[in-house]
Short mmCIF file of N, CA and C in Angstrom, two decimals:
data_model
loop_
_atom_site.label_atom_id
_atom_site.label_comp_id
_atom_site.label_asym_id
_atom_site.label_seq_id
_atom_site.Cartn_x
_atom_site.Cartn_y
_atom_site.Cartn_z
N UNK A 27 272.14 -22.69 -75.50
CA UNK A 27 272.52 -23.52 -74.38
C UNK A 27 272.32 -24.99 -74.75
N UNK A 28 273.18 -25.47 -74.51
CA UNK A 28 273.59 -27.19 -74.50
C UNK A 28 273.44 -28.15 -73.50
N UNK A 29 271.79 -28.71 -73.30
CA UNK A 29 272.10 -29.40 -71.88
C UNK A 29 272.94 -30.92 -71.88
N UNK A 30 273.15 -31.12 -70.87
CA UNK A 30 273.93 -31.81 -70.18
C UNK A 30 273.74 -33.24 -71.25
N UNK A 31 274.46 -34.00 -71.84
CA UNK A 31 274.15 -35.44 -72.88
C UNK A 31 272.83 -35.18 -73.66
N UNK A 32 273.00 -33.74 -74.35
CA UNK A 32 272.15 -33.59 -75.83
C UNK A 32 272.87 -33.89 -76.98
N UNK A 33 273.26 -35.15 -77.15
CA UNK A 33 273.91 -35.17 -78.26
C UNK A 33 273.46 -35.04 -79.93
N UNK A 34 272.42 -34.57 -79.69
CA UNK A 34 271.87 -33.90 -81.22
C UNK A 34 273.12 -32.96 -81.38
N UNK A 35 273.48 -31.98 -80.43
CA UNK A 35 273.87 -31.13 -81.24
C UNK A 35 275.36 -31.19 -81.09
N UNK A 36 276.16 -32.75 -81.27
CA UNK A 36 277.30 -32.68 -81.25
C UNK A 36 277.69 -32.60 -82.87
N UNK A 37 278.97 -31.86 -83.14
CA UNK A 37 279.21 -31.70 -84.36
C UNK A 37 281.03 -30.94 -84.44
N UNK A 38 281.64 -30.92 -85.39
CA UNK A 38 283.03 -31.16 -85.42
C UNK A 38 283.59 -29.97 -86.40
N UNK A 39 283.81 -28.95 -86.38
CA UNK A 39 284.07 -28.75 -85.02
C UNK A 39 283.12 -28.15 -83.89
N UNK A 40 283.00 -28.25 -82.78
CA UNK A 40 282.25 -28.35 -81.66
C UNK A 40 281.54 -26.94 -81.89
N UNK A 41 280.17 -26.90 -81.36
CA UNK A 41 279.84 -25.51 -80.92
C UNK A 41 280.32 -24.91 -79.78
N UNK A 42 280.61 -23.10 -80.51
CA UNK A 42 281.11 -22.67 -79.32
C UNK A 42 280.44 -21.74 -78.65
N UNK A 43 280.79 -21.39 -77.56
CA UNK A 43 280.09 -20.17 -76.68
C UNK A 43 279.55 -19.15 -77.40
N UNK A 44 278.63 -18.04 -77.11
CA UNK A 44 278.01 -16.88 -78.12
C UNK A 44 278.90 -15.92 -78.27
N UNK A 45 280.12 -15.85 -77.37
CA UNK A 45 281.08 -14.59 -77.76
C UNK A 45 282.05 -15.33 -79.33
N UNK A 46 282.38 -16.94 -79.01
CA UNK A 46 282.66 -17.03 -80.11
C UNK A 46 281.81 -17.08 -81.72
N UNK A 47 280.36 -16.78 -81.24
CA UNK A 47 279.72 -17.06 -82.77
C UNK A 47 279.87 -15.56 -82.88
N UNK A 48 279.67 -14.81 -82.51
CA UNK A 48 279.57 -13.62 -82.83
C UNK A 48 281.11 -12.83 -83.41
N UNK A 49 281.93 -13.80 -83.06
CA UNK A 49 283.52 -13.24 -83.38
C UNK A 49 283.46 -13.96 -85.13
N UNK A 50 282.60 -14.55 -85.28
CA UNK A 50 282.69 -15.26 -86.87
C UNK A 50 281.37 -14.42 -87.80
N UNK A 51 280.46 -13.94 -86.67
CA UNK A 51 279.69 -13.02 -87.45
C UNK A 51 280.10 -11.50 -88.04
N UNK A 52 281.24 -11.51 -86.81
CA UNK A 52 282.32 -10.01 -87.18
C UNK A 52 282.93 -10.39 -88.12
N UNK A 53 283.32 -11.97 -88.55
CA UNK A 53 284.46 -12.12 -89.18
C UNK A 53 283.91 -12.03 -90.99
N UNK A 54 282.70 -12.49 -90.84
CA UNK A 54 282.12 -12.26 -92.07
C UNK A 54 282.01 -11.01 -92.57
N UNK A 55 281.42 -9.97 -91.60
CA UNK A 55 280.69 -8.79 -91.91
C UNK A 55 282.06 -7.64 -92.34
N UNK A 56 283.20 -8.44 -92.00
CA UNK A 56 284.32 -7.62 -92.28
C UNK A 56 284.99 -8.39 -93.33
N UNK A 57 285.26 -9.43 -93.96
CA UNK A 57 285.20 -9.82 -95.21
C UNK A 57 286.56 -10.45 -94.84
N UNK A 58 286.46 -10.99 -93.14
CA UNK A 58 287.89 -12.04 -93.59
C UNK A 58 287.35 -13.28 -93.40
N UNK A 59 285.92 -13.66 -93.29
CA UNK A 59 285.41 -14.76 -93.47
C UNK A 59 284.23 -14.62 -95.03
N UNK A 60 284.56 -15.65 -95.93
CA UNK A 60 284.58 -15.49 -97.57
C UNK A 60 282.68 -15.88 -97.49
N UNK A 61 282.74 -17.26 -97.31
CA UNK A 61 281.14 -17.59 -97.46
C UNK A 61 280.84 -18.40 -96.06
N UNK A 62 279.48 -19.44 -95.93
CA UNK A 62 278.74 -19.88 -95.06
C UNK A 62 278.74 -21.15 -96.13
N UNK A 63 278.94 -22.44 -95.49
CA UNK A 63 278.76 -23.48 -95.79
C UNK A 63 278.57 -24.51 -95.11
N UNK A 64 277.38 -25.50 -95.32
CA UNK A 64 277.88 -26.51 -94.37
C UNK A 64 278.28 -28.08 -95.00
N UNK A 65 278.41 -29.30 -94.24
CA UNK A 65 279.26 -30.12 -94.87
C UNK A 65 277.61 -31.18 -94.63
N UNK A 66 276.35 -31.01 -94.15
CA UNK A 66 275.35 -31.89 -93.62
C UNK A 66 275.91 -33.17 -93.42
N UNK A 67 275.48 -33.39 -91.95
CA UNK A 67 276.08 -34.74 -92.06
C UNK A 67 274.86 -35.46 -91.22
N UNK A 68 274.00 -36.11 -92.24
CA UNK A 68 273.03 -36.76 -91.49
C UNK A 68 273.35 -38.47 -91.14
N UNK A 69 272.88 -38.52 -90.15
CA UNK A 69 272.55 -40.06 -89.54
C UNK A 69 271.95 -40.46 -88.80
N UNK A 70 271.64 -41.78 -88.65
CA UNK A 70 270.28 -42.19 -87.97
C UNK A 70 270.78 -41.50 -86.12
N UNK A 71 269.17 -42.02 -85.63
CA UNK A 71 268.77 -41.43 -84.26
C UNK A 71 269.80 -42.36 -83.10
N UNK A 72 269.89 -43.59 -83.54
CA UNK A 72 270.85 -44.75 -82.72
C UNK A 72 272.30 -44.29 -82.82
N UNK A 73 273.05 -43.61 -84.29
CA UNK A 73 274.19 -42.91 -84.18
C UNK A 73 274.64 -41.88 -83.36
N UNK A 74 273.61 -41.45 -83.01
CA UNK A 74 273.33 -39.62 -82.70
C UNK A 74 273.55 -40.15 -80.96
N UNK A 75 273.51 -41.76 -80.63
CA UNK A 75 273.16 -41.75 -79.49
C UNK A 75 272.11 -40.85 -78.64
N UNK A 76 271.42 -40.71 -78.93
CA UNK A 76 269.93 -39.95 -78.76
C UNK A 76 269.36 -40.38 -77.00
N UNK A 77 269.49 -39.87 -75.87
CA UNK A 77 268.59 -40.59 -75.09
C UNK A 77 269.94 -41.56 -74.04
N UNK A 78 271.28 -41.74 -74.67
CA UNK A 78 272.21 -42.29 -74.27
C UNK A 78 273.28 -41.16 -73.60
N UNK A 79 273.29 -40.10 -74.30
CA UNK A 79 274.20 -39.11 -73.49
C UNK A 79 275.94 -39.25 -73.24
N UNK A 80 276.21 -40.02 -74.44
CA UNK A 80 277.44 -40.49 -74.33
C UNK A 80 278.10 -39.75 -75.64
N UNK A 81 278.75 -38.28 -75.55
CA UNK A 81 279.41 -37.78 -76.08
C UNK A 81 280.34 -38.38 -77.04
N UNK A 82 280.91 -38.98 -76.13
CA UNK A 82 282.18 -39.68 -76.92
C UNK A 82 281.78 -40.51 -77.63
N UNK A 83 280.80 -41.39 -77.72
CA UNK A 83 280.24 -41.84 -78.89
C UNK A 83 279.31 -41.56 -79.72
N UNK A 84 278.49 -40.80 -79.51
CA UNK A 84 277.64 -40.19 -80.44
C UNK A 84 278.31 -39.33 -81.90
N UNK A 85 277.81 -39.81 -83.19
CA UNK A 85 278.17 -39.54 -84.38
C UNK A 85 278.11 -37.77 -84.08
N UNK A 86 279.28 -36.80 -84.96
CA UNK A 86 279.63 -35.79 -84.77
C UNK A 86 279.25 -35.08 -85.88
N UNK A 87 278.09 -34.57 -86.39
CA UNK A 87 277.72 -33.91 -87.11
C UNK A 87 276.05 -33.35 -87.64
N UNK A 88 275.66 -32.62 -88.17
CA UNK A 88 274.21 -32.15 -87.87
C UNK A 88 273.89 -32.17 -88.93
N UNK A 89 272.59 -32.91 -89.06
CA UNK A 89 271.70 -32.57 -90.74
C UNK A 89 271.23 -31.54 -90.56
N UNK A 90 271.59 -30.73 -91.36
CA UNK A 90 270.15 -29.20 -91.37
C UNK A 90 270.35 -28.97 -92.88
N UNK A 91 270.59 -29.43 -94.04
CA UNK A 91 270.61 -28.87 -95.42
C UNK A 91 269.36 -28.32 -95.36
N UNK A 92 268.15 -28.68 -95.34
CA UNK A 92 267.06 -28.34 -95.30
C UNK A 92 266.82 -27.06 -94.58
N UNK A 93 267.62 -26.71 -93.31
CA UNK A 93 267.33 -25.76 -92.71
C UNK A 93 268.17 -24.67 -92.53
N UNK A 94 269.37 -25.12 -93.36
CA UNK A 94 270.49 -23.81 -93.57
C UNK A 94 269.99 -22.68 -94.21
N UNK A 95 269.50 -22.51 -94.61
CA UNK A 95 269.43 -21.09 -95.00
C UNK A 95 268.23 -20.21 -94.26
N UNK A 96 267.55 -20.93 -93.66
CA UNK A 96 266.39 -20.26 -92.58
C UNK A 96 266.93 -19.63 -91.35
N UNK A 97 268.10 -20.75 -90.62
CA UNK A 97 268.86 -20.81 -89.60
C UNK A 97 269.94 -19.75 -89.99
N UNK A 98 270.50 -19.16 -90.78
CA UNK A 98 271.54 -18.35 -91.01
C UNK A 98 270.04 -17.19 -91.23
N UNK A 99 269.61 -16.71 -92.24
CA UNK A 99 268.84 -15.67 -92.05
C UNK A 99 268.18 -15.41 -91.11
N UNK A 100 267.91 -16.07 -90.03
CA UNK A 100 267.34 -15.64 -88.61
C UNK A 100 268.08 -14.92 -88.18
N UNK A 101 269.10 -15.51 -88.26
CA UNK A 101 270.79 -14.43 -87.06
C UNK A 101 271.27 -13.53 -88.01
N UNK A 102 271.13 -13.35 -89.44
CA UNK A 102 271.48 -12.84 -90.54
C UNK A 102 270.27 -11.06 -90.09
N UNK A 103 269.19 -11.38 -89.79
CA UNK A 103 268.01 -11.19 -89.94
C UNK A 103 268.07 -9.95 -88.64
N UNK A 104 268.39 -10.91 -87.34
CA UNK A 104 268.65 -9.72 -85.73
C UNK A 104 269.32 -9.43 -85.91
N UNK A 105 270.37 -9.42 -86.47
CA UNK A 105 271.82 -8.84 -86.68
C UNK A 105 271.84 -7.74 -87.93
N UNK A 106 270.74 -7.60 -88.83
CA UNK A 106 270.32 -6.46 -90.04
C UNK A 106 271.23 -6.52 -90.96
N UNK A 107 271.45 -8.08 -91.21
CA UNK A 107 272.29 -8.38 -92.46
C UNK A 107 271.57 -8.31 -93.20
N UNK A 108 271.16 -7.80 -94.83
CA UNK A 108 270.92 -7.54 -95.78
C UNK A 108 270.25 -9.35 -96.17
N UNK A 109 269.36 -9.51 -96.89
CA UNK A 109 269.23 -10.84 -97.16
C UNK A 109 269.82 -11.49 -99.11
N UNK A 110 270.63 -10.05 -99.75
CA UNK A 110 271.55 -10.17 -100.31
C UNK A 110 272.71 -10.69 -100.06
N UNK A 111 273.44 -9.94 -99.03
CA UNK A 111 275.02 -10.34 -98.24
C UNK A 111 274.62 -11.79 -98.00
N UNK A 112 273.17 -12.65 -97.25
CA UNK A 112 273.21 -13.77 -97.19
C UNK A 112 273.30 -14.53 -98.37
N UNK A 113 272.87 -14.32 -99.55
CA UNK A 113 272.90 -15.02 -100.87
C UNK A 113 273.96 -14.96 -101.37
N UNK A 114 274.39 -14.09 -101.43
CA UNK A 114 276.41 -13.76 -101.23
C UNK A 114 277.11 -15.08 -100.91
N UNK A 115 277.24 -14.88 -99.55
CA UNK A 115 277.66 -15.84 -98.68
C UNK A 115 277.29 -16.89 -98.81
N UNK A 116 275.96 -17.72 -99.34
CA UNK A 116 275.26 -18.89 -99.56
C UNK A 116 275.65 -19.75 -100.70
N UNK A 117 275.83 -18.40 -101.58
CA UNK A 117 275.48 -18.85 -103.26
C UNK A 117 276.55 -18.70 -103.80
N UNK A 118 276.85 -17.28 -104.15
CA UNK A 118 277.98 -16.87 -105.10
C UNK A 118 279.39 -17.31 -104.56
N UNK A 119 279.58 -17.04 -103.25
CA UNK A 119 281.54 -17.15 -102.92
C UNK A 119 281.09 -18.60 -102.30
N UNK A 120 280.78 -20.00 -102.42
CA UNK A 120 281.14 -21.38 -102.28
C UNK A 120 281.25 -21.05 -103.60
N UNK A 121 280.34 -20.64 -104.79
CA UNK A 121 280.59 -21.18 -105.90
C UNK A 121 281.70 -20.82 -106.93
N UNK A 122 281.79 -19.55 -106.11
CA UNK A 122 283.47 -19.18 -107.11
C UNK A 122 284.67 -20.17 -106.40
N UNK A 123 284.50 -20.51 -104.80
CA UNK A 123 285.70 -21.14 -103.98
C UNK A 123 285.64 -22.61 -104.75
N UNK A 124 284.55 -23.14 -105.38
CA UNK A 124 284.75 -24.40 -105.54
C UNK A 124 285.03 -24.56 -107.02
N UNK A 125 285.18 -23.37 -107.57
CA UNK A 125 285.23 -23.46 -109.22
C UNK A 125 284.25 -23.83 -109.80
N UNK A 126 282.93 -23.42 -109.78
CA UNK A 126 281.51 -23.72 -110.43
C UNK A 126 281.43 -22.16 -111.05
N UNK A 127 282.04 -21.70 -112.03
CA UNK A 127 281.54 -20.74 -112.73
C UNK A 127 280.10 -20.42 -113.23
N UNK A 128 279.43 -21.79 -113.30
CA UNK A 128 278.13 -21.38 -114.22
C UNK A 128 276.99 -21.18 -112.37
N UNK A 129 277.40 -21.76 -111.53
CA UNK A 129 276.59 -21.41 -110.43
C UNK A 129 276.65 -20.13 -109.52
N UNK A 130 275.44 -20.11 -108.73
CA UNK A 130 276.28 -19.05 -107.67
C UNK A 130 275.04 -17.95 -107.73
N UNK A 131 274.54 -17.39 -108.69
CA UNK A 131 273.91 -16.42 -108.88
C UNK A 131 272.90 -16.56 -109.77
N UNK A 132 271.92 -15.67 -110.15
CA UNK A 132 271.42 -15.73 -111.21
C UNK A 132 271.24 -14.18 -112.16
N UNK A 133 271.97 -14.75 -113.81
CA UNK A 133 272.46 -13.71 -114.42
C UNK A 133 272.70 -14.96 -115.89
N UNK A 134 272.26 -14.35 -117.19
CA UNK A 134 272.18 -14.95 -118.34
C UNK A 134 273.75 -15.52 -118.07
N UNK A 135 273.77 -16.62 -118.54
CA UNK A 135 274.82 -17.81 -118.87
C UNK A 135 275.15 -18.67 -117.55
N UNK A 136 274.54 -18.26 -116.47
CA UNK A 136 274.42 -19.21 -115.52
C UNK A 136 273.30 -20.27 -115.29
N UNK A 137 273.55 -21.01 -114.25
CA UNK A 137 272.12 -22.63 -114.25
C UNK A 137 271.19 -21.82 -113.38
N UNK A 138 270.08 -21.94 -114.10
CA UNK A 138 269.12 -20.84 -112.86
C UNK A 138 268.98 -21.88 -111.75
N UNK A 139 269.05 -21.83 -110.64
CA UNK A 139 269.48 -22.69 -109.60
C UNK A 139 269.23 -21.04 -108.65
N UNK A 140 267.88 -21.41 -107.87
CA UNK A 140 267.62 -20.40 -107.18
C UNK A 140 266.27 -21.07 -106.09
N UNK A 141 266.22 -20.43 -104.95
CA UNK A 141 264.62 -20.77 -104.31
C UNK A 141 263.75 -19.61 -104.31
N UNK A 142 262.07 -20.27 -104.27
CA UNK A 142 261.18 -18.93 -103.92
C UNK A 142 261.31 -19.22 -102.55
N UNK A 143 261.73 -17.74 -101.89
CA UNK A 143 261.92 -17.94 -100.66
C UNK A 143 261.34 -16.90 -99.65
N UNK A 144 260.21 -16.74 -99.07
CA UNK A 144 259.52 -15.86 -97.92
C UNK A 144 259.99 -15.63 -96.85
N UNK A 145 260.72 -14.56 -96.69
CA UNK A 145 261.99 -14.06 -95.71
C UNK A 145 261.05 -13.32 -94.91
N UNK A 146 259.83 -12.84 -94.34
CA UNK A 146 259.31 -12.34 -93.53
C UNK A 146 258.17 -13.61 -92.79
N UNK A 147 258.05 -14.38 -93.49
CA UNK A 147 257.43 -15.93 -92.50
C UNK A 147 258.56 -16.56 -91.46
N UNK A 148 258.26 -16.96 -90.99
CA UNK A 148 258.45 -18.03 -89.71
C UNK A 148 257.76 -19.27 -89.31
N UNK A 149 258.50 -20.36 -89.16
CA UNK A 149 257.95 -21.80 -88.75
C UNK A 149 258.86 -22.29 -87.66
N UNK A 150 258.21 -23.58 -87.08
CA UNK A 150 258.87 -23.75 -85.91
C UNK A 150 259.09 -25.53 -86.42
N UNK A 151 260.28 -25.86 -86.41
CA UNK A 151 261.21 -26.96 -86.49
C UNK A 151 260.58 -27.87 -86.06
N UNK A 152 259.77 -28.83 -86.73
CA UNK A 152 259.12 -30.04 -86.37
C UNK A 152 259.85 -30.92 -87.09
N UNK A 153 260.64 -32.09 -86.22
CA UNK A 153 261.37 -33.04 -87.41
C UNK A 153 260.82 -34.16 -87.81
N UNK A 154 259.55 -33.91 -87.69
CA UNK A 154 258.41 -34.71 -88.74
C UNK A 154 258.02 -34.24 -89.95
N UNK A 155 258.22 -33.17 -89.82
CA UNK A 155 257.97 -32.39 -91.38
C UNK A 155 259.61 -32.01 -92.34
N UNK A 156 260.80 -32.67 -91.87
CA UNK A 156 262.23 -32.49 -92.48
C UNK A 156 261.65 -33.94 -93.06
N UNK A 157 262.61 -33.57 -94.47
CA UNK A 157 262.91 -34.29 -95.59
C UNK A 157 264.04 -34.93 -95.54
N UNK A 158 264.71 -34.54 -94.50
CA UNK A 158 266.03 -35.50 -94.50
C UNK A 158 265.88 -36.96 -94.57
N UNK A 159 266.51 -38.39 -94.97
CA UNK A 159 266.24 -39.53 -94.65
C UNK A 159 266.54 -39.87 -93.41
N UNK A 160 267.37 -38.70 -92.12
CA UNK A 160 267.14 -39.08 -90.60
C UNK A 160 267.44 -37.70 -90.23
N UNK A 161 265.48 -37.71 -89.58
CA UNK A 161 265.77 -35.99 -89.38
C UNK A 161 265.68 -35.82 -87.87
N UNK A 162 266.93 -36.37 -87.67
CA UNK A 162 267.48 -36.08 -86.04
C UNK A 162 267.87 -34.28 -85.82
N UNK A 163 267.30 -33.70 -85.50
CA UNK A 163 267.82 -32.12 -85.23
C UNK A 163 268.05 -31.52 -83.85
N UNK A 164 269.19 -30.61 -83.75
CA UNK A 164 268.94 -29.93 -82.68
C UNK A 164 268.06 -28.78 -82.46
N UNK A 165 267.26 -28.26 -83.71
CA UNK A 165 266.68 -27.16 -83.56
C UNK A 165 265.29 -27.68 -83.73
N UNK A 166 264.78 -28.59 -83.55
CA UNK A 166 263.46 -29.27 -82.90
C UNK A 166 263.19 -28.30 -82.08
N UNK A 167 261.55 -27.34 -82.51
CA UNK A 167 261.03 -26.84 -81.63
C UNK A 167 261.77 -25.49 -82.05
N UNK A 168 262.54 -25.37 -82.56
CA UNK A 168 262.78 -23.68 -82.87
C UNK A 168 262.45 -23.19 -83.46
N UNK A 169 262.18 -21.81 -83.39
CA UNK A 169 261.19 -20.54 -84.33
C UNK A 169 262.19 -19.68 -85.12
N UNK A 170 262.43 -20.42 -86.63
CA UNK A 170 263.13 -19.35 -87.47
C UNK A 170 262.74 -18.85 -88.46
N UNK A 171 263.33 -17.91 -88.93
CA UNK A 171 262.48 -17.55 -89.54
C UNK A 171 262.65 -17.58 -91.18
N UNK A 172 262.06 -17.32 -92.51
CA UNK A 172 262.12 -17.48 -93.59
C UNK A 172 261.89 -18.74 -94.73
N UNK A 173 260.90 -18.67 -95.48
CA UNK A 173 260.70 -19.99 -95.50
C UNK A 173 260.52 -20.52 -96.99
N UNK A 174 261.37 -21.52 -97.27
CA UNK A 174 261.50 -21.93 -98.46
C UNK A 174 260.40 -22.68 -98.98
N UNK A 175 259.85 -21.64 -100.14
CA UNK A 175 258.52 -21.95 -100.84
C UNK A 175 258.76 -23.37 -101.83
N UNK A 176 259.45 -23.16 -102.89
CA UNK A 176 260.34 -23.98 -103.58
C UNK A 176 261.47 -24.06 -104.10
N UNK A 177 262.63 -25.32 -104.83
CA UNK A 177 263.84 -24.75 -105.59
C UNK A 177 263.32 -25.01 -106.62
N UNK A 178 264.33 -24.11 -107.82
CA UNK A 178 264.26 -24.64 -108.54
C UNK A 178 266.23 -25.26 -109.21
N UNK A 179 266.31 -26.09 -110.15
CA UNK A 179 267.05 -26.24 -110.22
C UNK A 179 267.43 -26.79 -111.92
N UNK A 180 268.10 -26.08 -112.21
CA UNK A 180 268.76 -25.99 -113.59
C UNK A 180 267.54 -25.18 -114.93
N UNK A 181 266.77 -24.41 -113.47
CA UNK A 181 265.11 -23.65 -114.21
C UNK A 181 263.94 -24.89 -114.48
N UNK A 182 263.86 -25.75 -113.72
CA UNK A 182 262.80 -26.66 -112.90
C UNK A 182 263.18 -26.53 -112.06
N UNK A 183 261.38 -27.28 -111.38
CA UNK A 183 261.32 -27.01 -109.87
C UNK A 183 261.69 -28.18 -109.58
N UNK A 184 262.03 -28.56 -108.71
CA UNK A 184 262.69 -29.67 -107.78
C UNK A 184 262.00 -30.25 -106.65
N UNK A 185 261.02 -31.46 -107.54
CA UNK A 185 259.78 -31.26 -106.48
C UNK A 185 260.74 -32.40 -105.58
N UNK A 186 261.51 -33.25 -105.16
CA UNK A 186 261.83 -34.02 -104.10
C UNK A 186 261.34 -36.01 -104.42
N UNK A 187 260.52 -35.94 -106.04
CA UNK A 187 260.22 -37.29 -105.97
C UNK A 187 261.19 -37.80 -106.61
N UNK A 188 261.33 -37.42 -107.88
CA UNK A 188 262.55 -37.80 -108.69
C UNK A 188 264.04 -37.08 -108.42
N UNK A 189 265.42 -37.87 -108.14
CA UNK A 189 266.42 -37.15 -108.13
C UNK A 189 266.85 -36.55 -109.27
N UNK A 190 267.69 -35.72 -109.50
CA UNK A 190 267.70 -34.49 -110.66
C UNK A 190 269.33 -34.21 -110.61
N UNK A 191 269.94 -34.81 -109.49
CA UNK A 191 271.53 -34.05 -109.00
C UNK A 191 272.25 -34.65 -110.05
N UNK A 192 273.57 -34.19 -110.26
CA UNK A 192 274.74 -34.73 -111.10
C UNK A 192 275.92 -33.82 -110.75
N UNK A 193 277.12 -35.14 -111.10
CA UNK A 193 278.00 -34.59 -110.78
C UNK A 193 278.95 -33.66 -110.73
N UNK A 194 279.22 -32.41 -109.95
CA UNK A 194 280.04 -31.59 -110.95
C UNK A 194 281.55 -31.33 -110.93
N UNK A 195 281.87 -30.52 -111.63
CA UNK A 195 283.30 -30.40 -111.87
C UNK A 195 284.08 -29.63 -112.21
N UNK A 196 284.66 -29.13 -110.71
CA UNK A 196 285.50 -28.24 -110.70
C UNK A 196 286.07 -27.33 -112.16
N UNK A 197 286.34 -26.47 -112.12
CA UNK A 197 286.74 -25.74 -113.08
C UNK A 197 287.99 -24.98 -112.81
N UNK A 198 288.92 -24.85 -113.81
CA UNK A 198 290.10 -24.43 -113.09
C UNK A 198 289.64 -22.54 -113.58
N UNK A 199 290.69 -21.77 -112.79
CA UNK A 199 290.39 -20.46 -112.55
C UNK A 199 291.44 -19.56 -113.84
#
């Protein structure tokens, strides 16, 4: 439920009612929806119009990188999706859709690019403790569950002081 000028949780395209999330949870579980991705779109608390309630201007999109994969295995989780099918959906099919052959999974000749991740814990959404550089959220105060110990990335861990990213590039099929 969405109260009345919460514009945390405006985002493009819009959230919809629970009969429609659940028509995209069918759509996955039947394989005409490929993976789960999101586009994060963080920005400050004054964008978000926070406290102003003015839809039409409030910036249209949600930071949760940090919390995508907790937030999908929760509903992944009541729903007795496998927490494979989620790594599926997370990992492997963005990374074949975007042409990253060496990502996606982990299996000799790929970038080990993986998290330790505790799928039977639960924490509750304090956006004092997000790493985002504006951790405006709508799920402030929510209890999800699974919880990312650490990444690692390219087989280091990725502690968050030094950046480590680079650019990549498509691969044709």
């Amino acid at each position: 439920m969405i109260g009345d000028g919460a514009t945390a949780f405006k985002c493009s395209p819009p959230i919809r009612e629970a009969a429609n999330r659940e028509l995209l949870w069918d759509g996955l579980g039947a394989g005409l929806l490929d993976f789960i991705a999101s586009d994060h779109s963080p920005c400050t608390a004054a964008m978000k119009e926070l406290g102003g309630g003015d839809f039409g201007v409030a910036w249209g999109g949600i930071s949760s990188l940090q919390l995508g994969l907790p937030i999908v295995w929760t509903e992944a989780q009541r729903r007795g999706v496998p927490l494979s099918q989620v790594a599926d959906w997370m990992a492997r099919a963005p990374a074949e859709f975007a042409g990253l052959p060496e990502k996606g999974r982990i299996a000799p000749g790929f970038d080990a690019d993986f998290c330790i991740f505790a799928p039977d814990e639960s924490f509750v959404v304090d956006p004092k403790r997000l790493h985002h550089r504006h951790p405006v959220t709508p799920y402030a105060g929510r209890n999800l569950r699974g919880v990312v110990r650490s990444t690692i990335l390219r087989g280091e861990v990725a502690d968050g002081r030094q950046p480590r990213g680079q650019l990549l590039a498509r691969h044709s099929a």
